[in-house]
Short mmCIF file of C-alpha atoms in Angstrom, two decimals:
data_model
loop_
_atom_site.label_atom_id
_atom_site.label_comp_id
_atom_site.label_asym_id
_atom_site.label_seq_id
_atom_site.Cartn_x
_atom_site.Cartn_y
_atom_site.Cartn_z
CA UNK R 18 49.50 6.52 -44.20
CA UNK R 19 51.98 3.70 -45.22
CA UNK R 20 50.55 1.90 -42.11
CA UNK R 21 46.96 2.21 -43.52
CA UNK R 22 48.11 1.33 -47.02
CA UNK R 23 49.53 -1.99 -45.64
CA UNK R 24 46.05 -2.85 -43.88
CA UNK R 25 44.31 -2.32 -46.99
CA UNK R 26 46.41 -4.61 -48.95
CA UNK R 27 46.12 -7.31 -46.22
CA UNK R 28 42.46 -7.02 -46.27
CA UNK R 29 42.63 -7.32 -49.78
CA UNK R 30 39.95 -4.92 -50.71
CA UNK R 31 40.18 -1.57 -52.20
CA UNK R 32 38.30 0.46 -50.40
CA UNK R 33 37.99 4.08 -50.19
CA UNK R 34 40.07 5.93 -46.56
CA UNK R 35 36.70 7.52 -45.25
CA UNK R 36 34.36 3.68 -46.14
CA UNK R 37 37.36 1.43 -44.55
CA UNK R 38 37.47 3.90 -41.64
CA UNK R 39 33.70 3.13 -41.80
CA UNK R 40 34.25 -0.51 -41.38
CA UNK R 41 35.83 -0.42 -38.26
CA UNK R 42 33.55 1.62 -36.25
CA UNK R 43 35.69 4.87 -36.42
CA UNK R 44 34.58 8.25 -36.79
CA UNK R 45 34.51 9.36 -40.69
CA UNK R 46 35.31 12.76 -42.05
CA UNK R 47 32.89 14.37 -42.95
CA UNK R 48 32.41 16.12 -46.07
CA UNK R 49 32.26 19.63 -45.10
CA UNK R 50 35.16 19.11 -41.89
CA UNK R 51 32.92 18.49 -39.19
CA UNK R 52 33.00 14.86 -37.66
CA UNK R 53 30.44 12.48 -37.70
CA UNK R 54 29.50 9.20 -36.01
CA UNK R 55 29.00 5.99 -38.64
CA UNK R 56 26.18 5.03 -36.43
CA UNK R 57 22.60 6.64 -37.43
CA UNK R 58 21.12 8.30 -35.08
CA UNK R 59 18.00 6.52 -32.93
CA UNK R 60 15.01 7.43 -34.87
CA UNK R 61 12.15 7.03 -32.60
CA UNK R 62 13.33 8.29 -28.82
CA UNK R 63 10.59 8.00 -25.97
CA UNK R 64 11.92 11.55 -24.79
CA UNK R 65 12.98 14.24 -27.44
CA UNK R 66 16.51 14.78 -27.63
CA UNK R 67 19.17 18.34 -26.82
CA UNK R 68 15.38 20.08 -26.16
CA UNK R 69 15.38 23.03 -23.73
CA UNK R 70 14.13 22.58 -20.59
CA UNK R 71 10.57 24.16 -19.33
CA UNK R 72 11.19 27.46 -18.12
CA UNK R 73 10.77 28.24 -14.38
CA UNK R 74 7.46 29.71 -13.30
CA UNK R 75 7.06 32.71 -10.88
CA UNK R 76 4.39 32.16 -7.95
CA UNK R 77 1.93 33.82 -9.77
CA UNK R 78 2.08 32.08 -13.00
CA UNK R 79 2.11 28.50 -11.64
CA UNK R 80 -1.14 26.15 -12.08
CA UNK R 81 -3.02 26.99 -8.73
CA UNK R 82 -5.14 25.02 -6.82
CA UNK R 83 -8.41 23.24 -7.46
CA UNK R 84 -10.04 25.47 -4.70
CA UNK R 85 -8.34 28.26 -4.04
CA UNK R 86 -6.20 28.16 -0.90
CA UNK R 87 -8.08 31.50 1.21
CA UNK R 88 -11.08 29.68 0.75
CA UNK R 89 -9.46 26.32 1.76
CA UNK R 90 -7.78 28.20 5.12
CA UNK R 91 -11.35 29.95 5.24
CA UNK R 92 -13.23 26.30 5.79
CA UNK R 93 -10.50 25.35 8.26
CA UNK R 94 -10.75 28.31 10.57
CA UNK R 95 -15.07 27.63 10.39
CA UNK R 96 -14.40 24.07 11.32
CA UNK R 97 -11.63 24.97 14.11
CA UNK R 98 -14.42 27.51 15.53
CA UNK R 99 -17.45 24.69 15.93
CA UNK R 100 -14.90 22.38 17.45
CA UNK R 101 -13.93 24.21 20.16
CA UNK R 102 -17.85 25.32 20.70
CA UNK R 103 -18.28 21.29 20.72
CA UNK R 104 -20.30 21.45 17.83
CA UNK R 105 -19.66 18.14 15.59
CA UNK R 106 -19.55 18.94 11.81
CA UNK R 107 -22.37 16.42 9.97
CA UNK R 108 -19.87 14.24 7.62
CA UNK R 109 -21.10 13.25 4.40
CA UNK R 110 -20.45 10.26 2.32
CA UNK R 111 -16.35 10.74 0.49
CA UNK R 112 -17.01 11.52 -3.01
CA UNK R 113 -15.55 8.72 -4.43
CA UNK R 114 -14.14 6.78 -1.15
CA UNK R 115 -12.54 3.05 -1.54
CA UNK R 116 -15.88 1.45 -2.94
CA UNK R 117 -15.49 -0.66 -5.90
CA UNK R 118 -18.75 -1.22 -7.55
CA UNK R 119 -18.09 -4.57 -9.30
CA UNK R 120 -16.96 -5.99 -5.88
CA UNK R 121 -20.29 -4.95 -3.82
CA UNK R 122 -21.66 -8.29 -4.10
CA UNK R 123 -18.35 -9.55 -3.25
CA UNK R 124 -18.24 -7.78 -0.10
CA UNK R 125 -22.18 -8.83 0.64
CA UNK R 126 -21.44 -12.71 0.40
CA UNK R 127 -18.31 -11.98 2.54
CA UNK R 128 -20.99 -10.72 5.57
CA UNK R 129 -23.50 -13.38 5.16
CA UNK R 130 -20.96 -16.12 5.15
CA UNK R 131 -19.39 -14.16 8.34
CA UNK R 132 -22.72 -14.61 9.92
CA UNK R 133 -23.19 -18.35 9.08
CA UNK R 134 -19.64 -18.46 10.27
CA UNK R 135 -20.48 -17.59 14.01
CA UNK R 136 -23.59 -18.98 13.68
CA UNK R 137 -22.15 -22.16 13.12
CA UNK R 138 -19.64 -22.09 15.67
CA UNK R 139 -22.37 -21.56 18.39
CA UNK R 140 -24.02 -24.75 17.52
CA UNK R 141 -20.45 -26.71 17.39
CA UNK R 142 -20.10 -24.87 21.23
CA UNK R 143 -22.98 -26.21 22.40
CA UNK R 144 -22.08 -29.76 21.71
CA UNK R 145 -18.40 -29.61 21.75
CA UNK R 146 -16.96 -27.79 24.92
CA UNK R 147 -14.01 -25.58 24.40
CA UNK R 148 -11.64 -24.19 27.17
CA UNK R 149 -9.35 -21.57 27.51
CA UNK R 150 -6.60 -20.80 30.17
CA UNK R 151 -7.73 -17.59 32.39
CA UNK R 152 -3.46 -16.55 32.43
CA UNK R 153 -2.38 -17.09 28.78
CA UNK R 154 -3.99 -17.82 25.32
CA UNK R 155 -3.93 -21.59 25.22
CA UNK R 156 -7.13 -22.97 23.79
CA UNK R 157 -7.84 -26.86 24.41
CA UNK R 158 -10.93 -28.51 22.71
CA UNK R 159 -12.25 -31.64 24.55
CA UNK R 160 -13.70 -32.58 27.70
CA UNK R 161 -11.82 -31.33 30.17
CA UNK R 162 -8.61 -29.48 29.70
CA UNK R 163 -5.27 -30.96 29.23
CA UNK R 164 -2.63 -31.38 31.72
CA UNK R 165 0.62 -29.94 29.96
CA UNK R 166 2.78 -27.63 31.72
CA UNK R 167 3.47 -25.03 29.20
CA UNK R 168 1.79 -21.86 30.46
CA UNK R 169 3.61 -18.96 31.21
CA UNK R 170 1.14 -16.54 32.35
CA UNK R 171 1.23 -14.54 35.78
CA UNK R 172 1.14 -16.71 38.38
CA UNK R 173 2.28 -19.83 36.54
CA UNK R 174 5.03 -20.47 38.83
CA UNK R 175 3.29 -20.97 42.24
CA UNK R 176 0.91 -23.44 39.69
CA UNK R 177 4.56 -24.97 38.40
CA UNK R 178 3.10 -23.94 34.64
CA UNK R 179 -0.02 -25.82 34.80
CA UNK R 180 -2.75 -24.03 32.68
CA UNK R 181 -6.01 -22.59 34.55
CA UNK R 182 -8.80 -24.12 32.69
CA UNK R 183 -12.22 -22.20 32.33
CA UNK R 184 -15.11 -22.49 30.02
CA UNK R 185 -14.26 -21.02 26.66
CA UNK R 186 -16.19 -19.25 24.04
CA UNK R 187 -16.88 -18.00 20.29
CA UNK R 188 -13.86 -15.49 20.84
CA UNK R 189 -11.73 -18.31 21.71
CA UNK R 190 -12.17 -20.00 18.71
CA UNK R 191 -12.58 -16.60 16.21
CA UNK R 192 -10.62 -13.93 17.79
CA UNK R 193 -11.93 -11.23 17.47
CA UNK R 194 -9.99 -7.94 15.96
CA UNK R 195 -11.48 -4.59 15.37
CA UNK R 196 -11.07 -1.77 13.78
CA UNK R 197 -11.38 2.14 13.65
CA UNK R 198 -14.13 2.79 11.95
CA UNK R 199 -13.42 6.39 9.48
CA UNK R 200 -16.41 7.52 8.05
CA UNK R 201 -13.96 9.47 5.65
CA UNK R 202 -10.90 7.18 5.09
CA UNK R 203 -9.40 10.21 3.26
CA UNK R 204 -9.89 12.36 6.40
CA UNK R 205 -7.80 13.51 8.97
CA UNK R 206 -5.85 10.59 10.56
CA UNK R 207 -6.79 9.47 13.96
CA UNK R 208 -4.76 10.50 16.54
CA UNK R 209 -3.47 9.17 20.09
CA UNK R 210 -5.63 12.04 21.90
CA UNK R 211 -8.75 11.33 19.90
CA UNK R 212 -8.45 7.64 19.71
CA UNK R 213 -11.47 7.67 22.08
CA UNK R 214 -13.56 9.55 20.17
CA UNK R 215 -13.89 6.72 17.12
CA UNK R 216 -16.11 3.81 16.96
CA UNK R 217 -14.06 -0.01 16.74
CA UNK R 218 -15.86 -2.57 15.15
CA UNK R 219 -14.51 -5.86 13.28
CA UNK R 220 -12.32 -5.63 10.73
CA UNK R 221 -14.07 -7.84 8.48
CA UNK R 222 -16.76 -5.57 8.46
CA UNK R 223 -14.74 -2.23 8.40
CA UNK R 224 -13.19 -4.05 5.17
CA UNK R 225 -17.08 -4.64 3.49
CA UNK R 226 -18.78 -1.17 3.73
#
């Protein structure tokens, strides 16, 4: 108490215990005993504060499914039955799928300029020869092909690395990568067994429709 007296006088204010208390952060007494914080408490949380948590559902009170699930394992059996009779189930369009509607047109100019594309590049082949090497992917444009010994395809030792030239093509210049094509992208996912059993086609167009 003396030591508190002392501060006081060196602060040179006369200030009430509980408000100098206040000053400095502490916690003040509070009027009826119980201790309180001089900070005021957040007004405004995102989340409520010291609120109970939900309470925890039984099986047979929790949200259930969209479809209910017999009638979900009921359509999977059907399917499972007309697969092994080699019957293929008729797949209609996904309900909502990955189309965006304000990029249709988008996707339409993307095809047609694909088309000029290699439409283009056969003309430029027909006046400007390109070749590629048979053993590795080396591409030369010109005349004849060049005489660098850089290729390491099979064979390239008895040739001491010289490149097998032959007359190249469109796929030369646009390589061409492909695809799976899903006719439900939110399907089942293709598998190493069934790989076989799905179309390929360019990725440019699998990326359009």
């Amino acid at each position: 108490m003396a030591t508190i007296s002392a501060t006081s006088i060196v602060l040179g204010s006369s200030i009430k215990r509980t408000d100098w208390v206040n000053k400095l952060g502490h916690r003040l007494n509070h009027p009826n005993g119980v201790m309180a914080s001089s900070r005021e408490p957040d007004q405004g949380l995102p989340f409520p504060q010291n609120v109970n948590l939900p309470p925890r559902l039984p099986k047979n009170k929790k949200k259930p499914y969209p479809i209910p699930l017999k009638k979900i394992q009921r359509a999977a059996r059907a399917d499972k039955k007309l697969a092994e009779k080699g019957i293929e189930k008729p797949l209609g369009p996904p309900k909502n799928g990955l189309l965006v509607h304000h990029l249709i047109p988008v996707a339409y100019e993307v095809l047609e300029a694909w088309k000029v594309l290699i439409k283009g590049l056969a003309q430029l082949l027909s006046v400007i020869p390109v070749y590629g090497c048979s053993e590795c992917p080396e591409v030369h444009v010109g005349q004849v092909g060049h005489q660098i010994q850089d290729c390491r395809g099979p064979g390239s030792e008895k040739r001491r690395s010289f490149h097998k030239w032959v007359k190249g093509s469109i796929n030369d210049v646009l390589i061409p990568i492909e695809s799976y094509h899903l006719y439900d992208p939110f399907g089942r996912r293709i598998k190493h067994d069934t790989r076989f059993n799905y179309d390929r086609i360019p990725v440019i167009v699998e990326l359009c429709i």
